[in-house]
mmCIF file of C-alpha atoms and ligand atoms in Angstrom:
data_model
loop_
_atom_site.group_PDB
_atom_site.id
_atom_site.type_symbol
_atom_site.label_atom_id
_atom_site.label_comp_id
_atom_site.label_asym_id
_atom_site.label_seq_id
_atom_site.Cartn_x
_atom_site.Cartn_y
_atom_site.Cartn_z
ATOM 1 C CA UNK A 1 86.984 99.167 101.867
ATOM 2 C CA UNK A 2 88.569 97.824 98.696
ATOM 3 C CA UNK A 3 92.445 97.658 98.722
ATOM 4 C CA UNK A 4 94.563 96.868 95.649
ATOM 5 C CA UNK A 5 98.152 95.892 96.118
ATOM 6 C CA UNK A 6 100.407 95.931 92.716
ATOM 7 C CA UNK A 7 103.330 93.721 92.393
ATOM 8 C CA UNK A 8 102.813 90.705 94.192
ATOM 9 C CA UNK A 9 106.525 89.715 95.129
ATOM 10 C CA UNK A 10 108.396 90.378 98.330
ATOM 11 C CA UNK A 11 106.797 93.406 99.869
ATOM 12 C CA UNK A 12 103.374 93.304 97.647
ATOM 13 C CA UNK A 13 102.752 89.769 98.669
ATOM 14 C CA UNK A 14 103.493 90.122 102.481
ATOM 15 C CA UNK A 15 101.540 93.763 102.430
ATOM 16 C CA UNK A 16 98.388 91.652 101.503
ATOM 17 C CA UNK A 17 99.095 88.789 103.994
ATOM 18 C CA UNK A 18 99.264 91.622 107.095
ATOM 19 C CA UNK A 19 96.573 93.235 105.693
ATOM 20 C CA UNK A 20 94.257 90.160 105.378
ATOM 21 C CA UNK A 21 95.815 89.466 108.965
ATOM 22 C CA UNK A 22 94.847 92.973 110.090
ATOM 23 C CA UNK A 23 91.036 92.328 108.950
ATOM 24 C CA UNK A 24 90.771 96.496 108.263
ATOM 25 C CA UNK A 25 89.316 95.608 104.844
ATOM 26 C CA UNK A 26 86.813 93.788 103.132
ATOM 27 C CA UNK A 27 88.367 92.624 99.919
ATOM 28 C CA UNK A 28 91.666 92.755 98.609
ATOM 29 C CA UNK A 29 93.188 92.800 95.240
ATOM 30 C CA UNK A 30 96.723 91.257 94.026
ATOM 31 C CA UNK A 31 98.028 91.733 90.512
ATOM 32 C CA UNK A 32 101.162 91.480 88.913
ATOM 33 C CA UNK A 33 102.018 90.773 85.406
ATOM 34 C CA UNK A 34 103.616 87.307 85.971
ATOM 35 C CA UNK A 35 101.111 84.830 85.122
ATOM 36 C CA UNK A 36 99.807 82.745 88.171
ATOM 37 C CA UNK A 37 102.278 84.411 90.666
ATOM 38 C CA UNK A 38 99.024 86.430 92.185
ATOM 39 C CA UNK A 39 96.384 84.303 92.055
ATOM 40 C CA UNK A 40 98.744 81.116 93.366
ATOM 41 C CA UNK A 41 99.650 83.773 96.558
ATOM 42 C CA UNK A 42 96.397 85.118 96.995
ATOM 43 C CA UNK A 43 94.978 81.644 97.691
ATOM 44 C CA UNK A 44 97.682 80.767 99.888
ATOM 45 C CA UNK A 45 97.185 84.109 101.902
ATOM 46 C CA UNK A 46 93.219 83.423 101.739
ATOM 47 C CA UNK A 47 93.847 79.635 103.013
ATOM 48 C CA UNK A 48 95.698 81.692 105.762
ATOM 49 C CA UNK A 49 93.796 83.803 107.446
ATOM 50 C CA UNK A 50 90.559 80.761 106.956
ATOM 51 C CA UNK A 51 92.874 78.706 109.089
ATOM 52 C CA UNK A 52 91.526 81.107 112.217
ATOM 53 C CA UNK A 53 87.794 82.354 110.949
ATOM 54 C CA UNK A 54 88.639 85.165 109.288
ATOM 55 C CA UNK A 55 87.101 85.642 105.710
ATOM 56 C CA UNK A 56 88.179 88.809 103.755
ATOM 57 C CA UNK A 57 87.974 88.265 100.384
ATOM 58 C CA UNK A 58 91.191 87.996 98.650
ATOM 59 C CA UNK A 59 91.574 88.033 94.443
ATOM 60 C CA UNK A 60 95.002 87.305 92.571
ATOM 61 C CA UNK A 61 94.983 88.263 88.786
ATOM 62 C CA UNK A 62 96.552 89.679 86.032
ATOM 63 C CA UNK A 63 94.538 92.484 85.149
ATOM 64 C CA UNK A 64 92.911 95.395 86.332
ATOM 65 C CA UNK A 65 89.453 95.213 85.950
ATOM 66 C CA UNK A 66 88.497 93.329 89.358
ATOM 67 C CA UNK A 67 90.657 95.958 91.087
ATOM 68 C CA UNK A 68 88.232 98.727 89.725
ATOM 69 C CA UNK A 69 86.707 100.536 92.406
ATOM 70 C CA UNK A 70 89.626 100.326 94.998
ATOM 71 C CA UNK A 71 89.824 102.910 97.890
ATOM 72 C CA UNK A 72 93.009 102.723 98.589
ATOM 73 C CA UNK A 73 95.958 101.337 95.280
ATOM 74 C CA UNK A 74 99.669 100.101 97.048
ATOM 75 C CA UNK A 75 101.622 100.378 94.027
ATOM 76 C CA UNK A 76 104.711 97.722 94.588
ATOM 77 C CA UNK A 77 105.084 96.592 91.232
ATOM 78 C CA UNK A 78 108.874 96.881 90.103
ATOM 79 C CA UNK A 79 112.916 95.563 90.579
ATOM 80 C CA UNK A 80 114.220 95.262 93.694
ATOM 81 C CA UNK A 81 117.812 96.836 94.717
ATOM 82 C CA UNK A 82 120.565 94.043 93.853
ATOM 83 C CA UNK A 83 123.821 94.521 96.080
ATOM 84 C CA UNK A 84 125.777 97.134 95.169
ATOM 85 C CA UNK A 85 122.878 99.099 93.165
ATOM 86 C CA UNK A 86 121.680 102.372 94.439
ATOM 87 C CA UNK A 87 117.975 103.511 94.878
ATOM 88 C CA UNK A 88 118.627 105.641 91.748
ATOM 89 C CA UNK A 89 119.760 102.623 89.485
ATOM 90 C CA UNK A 90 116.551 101.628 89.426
ATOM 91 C CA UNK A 91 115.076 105.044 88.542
ATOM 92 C CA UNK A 92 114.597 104.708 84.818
ATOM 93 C CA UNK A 93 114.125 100.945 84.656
ATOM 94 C CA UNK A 94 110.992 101.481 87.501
ATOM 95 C CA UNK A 95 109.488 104.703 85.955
ATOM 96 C CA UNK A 96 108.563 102.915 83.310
ATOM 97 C CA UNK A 97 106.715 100.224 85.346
ATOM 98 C CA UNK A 98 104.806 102.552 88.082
ATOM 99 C CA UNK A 99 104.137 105.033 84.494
ATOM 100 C CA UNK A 100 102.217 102.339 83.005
ATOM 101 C CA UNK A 101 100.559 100.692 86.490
ATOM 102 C CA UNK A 102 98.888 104.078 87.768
ATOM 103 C CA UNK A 103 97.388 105.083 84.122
ATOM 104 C CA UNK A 104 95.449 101.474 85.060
ATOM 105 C CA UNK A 105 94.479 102.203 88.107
ATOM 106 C CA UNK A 106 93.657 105.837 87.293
ATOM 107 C CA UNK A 107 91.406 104.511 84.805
ATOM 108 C CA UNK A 108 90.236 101.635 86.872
ATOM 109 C CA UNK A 109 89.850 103.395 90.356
ATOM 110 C CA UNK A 110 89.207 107.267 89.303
ATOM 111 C CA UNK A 111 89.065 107.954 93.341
ATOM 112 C CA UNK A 112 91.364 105.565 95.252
ATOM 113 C CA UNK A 113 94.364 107.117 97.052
ATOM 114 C CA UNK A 114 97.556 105.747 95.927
ATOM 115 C CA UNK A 115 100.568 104.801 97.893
ATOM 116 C CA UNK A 116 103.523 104.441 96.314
ATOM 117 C CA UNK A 117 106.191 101.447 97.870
ATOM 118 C CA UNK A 118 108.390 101.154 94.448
ATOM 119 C CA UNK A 119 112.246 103.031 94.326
ATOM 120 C CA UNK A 120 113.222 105.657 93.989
ATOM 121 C CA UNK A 121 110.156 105.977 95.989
ATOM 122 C CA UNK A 122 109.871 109.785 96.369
ATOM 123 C CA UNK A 123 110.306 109.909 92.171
ATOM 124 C CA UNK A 124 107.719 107.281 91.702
ATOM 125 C CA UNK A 125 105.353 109.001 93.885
ATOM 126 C CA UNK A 126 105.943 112.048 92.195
ATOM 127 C CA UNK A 127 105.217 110.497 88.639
ATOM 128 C CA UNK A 128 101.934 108.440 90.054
ATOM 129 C CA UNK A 129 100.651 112.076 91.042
ATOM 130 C CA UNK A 130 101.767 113.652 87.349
ATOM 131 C CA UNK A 131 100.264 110.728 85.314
ATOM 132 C CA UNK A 132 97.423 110.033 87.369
ATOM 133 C CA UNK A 133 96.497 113.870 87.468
ATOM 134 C CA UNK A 134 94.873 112.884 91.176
ATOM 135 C CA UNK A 135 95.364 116.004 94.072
ATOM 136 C CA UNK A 136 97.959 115.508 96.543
ATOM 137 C CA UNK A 137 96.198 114.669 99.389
ATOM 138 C CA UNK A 138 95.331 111.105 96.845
ATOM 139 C CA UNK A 139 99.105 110.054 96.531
ATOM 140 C CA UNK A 140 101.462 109.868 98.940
ATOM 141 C CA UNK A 141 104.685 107.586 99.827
ATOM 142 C CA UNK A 142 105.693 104.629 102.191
ATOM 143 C CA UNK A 143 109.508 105.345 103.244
ATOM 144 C CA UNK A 144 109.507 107.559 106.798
ATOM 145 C CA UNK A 145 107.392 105.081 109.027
ATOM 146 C CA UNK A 146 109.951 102.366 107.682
ATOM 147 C CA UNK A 147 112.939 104.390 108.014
ATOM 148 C CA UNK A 148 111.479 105.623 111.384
ATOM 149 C CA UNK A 149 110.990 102.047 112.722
ATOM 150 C CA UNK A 150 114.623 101.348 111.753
ATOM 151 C CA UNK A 151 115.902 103.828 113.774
ATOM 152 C CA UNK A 152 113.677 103.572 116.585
ATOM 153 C CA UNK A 153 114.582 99.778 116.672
ATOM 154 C CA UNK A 154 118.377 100.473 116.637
ATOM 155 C CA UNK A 155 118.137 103.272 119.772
ATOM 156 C CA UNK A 156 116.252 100.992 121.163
ATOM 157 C CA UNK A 157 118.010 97.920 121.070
ATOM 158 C CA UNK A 158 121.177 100.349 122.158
ATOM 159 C CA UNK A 159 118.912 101.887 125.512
ATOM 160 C CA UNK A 160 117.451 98.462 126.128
ATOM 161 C CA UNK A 161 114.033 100.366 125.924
ATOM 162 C CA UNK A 162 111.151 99.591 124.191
ATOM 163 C CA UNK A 163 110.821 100.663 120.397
ATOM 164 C CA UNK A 164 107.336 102.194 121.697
ATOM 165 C CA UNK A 165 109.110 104.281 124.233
ATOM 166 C CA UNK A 166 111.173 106.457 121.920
ATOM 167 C CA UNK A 167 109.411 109.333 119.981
ATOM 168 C CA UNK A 168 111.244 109.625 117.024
ATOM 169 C CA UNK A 169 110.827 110.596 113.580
ATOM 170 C CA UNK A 170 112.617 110.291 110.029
ATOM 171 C CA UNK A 171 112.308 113.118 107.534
ATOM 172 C CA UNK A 172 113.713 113.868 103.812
ATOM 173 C CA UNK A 173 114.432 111.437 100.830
ATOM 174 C CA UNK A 174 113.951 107.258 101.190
ATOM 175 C CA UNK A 175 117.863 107.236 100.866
ATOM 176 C CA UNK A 176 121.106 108.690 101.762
ATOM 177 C CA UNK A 177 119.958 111.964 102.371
ATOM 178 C CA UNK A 178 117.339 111.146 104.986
ATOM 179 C CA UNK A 179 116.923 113.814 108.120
ATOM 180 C CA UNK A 180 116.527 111.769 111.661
ATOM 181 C CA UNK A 181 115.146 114.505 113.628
ATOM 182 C CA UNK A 182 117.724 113.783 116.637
ATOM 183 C CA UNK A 183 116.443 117.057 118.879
ATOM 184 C CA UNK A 184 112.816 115.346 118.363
ATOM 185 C CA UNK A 185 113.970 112.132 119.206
ATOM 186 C CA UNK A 186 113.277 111.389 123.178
ATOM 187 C CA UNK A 187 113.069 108.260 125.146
ATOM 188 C CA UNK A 188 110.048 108.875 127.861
ATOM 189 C CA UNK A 189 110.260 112.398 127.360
ATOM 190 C CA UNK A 190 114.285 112.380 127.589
ATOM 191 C CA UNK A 191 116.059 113.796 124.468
ATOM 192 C CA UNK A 192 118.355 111.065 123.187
ATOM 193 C CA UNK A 193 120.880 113.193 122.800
ATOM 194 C CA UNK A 194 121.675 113.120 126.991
ATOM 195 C CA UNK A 195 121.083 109.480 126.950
ATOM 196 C CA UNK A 196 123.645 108.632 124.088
ATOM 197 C CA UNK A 197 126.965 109.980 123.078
ATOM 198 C CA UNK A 198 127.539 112.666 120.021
ATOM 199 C CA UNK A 199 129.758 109.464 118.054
ATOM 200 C CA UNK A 200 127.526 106.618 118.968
ATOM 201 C CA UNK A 201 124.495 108.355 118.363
ATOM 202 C CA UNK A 202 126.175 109.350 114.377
ATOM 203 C CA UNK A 203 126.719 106.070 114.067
ATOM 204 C CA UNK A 204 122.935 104.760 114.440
ATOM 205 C CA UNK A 205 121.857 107.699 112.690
ATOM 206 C CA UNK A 206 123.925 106.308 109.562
ATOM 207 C CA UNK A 207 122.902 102.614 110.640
ATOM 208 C CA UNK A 208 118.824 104.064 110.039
ATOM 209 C CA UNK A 209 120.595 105.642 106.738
ATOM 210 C CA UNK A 210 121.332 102.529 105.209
ATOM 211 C CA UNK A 211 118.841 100.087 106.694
ATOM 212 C CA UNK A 212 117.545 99.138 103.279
ATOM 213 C CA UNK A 213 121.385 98.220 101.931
ATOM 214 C CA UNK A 214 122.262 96.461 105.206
ATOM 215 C CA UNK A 215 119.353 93.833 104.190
ATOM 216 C CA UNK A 216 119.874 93.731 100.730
ATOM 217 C CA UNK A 217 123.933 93.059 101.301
ATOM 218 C CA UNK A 218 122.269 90.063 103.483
ATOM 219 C CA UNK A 219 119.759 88.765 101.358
ATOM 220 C CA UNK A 220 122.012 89.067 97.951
ATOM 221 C CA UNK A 221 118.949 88.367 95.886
ATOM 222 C CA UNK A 222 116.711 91.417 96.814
ATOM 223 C CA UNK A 223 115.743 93.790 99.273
ATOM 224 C CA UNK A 224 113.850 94.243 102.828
ATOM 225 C CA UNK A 225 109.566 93.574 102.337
ATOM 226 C CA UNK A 226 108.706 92.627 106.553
ATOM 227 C CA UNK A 227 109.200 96.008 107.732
ATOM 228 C CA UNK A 228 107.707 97.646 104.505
ATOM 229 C CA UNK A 229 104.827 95.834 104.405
ATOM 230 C CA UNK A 230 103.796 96.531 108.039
ATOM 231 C CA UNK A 231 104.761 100.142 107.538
ATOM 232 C CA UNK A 232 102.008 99.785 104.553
ATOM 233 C CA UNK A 233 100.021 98.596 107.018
ATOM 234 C CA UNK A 234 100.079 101.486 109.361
ATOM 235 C CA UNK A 235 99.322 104.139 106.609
ATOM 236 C CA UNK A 236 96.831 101.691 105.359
ATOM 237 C CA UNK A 237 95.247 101.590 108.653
ATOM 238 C CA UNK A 238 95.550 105.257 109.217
ATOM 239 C CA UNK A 239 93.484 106.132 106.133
ATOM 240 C CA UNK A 240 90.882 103.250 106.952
ATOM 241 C CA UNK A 241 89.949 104.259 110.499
ATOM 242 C CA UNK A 242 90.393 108.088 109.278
ATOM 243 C CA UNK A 243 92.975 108.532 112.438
ATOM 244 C CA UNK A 244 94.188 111.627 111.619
ATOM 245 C CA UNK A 245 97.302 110.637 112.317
ATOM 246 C CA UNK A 246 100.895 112.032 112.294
ATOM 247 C CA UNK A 247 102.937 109.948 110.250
ATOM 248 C CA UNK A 248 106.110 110.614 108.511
ATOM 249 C CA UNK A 249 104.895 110.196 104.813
ATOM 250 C CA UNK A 250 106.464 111.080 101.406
ATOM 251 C CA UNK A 251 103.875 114.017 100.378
ATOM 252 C CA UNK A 252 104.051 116.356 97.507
ATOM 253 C CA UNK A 253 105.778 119.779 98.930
ATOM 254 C CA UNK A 254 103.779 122.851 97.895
ATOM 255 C CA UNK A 255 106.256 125.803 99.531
ATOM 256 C CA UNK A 256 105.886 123.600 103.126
ATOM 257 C CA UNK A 257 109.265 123.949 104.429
ATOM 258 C CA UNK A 258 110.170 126.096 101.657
ATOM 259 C CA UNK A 259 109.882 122.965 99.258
ATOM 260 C CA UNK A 260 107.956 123.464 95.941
ATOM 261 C CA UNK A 261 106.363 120.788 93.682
ATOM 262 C CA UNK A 262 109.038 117.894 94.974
ATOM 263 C CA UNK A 263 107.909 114.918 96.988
ATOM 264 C CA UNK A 264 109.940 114.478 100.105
ATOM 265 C CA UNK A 265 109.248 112.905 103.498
ATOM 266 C CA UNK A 266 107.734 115.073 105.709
ATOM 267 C CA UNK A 267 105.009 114.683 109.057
ATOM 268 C CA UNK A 268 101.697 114.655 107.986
ATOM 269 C CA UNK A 269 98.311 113.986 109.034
ATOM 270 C CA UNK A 270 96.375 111.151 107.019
ATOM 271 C CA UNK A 271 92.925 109.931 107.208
ATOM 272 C CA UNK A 272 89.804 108.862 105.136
ATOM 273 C CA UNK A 273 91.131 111.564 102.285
ATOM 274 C CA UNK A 274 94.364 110.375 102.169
ATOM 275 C CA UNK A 275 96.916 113.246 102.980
ATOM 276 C CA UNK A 276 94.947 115.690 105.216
ATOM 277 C CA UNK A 277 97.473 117.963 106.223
ATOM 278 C CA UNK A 278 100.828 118.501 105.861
ATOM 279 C CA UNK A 279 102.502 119.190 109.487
ATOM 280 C CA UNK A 280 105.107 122.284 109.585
ATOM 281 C CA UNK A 281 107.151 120.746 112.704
ATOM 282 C CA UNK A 282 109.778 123.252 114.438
ATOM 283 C CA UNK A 283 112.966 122.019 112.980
ATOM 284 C CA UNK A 284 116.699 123.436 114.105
ATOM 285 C CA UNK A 285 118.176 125.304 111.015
ATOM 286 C CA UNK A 286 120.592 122.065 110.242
ATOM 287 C CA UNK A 287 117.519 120.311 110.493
ATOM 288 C CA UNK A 288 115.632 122.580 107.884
ATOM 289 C CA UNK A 289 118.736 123.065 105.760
ATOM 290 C CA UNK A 290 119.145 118.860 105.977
ATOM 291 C CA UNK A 291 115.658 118.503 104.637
ATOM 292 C CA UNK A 292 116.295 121.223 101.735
ATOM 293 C CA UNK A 293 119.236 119.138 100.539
ATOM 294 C CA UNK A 294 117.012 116.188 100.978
ATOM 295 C CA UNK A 295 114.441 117.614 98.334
ATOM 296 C CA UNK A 296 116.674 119.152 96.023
ATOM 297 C CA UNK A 297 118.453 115.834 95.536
ATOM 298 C CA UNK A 298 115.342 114.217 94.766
ATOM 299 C CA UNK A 299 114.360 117.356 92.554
ATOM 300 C CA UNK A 300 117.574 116.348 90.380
ATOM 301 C CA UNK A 301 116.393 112.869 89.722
ATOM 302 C CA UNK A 302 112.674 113.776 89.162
ATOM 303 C CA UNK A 303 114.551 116.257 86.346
ATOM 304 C CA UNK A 304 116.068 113.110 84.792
ATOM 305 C CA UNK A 305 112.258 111.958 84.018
ATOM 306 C CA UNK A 306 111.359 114.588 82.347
ATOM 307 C CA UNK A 307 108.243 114.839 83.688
HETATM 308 N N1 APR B 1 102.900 95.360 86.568
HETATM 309 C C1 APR B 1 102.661 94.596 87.656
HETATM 310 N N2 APR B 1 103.646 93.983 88.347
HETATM 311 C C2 APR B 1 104.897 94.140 87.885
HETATM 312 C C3 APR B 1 105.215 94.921 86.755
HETATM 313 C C4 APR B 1 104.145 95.553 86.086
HETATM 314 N N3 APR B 1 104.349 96.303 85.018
HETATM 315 N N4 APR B 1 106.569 94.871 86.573
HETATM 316 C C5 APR B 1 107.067 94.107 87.544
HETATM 317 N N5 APR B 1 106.067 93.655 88.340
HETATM 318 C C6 APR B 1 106.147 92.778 89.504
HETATM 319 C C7 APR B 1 107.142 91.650 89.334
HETATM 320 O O1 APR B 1 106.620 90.617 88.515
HETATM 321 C C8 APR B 1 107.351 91.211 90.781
HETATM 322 O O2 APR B 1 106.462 90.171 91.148
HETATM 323 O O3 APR B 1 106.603 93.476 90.648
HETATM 324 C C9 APR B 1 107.024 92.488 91.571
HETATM 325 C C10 APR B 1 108.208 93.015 92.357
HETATM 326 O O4 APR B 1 108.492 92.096 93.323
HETATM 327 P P1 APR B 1 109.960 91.790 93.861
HETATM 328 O O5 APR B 1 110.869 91.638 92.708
HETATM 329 O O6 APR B 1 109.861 90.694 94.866
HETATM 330 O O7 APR B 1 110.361 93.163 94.580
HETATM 331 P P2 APR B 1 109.989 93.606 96.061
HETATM 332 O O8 APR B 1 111.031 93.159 97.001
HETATM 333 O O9 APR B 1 108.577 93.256 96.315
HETATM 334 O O10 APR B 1 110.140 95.188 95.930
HETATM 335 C C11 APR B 1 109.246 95.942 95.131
HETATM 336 O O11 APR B 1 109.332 97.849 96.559
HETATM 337 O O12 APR B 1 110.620 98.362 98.408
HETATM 338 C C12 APR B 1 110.485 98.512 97.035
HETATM 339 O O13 APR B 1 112.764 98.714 96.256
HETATM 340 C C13 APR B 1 111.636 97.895 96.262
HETATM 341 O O14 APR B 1 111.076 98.961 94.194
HETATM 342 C C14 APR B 1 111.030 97.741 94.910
HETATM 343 C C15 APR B 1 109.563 97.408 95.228
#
């Protein structure tokens, strides 16, 4: 397997070092328009992973032809959020990057599936799928299994469990209208809702909402890339060993939970093809009515585009 990451700065860069880490793949591709940024990281990541035996080849450019052939495109490329900026700022100033990456790497790699990482991340993976002209089940979204792990982490860390004890997942928009599925969300088959009060439990549910801000307001100069890049990882991984696995993945909506031709982050199955399935889970009707709201709100901006 051939994986191309675009964008090689915070979360690009650290996808390919826990991917070269993660030996899934044979070769991997960094590019990003800045001159030397790539290739400089890509050695370093290379050096990294020689330091204990492992050898997957690792290539930083500028261009696109040694990505051709990819299997599986990360698109990163991109601004970050800058405190006090929305997801949505970014929405015109991004389109125009991820609009010009994927006709590359539709030309480039004709078959790869493409996962989108750059914000407004359910509008950018909307637009890859329009201008690369690829089927669904070829371009999908990174933002549930991050906002998932963020809200795993803080139940946990408020239990005293283990993350990997809580079943949880995050549905709806990468942003302020994202559904935590609290009557899914158990701790050893115990819904959380017996183990934590109604208040408390609001208050990690909007702690999960704004995750992403919480780090930016730290960082000042740019946003969270740890957590996204291993939650790259996991789809990446997913697709690689063709798992079949239920993750929460930003997926274009064709009448599944009443949604039509909006992306939005719903359960799905992925494996060697990408997107295999999207999963209709049993969802209360605040739950359902949550996700609508979700979708139509990232409906709204895809309208901005002009698609
Ligand atoms: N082609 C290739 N790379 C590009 C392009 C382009 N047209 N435009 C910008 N880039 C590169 C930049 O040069 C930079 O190296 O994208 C990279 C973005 O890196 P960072 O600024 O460090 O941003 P990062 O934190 O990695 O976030 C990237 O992921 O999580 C989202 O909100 C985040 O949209 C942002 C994206």
């Amino acid at each position: 397997m051939k994986v191309t990451v675009v964008g090689a700065g915070n979360v690009g860069a650290t996808t390919v070092k826990v991917l070269a880490d993660s030996d899934l793949v044979r070769e991997i591709v960094l590019t990003d328009i800045v001159e030397g940024i790539p290739q400089g990281k890509a050695l370093d990541i290379a050096q990294s992973i020689s330091a204990y035996g492992k050898d997957t080849r690792i290539i930083g450019t500028n261009g696109y032809e040694e990505t051709a052939g990819s299997d599986i495109v990360v698109i990163t490329a991109g601004f970050p959020r800058k405190p006090g900026m929305t997801r949505d700022d970014l929405l015109n100033k991004n389109a125009e990057v991820v609009g010009g990456v994927v006709k590359q790497i539709a030309h480039f790699s004709p078959k790869c599936i493409i996962i989108c990482v750059t914000n407004p991340l359910d509008v950018m993976a909307y637009l890859a799928f329009k201008v690369s002209g690829f089927p669904r089940e070829r371009v999908i979204g990174m933002a549930g299994v991050l906002d998932t792990s963020r809200f795993k982490l803080f139940l946990a860390e408020e239990l005293g469990v283990s993350a990997s004890d809580i079943q949880a997942m995050v549905l709806g928009g990468h942003g302020d209208t994202m559904v935590p599925l609290i009557d899914h969300t158990t701790v050893d088959g115990v819904s959380v809702r017996k183990l934590i009060d109604k208040e408390r439990l609001e208050k990690i549910v909007q702690r999960a909402r704004d995750g992403g801000g919480e780090i930016v307001n730290y960082l000042k100069t740019g946003s969270a890339f740890y957590a996204p890049a291993t939650s790259v990882l996991l789809m990446i991984e997913a697709i690689v060993k063709d798992k079949h696995m239920v993750l929460p993945v930003a997926a274009l909506c064709q009448g599944e939970y009443g949604i039509k031709d909006t992306y939005v982050g719903v359960p799905a199955h992925l494996g060697r093809g990408g997107l295999e399935k999207i999963v209709e889970t049993e969802l209360s009707a605040e739950e359902l009515a949550a996700l609508k709201k979700s979708a139509a709100a990232v409906r709204e901006q895809i309208d901005v585009l002009k698609l």
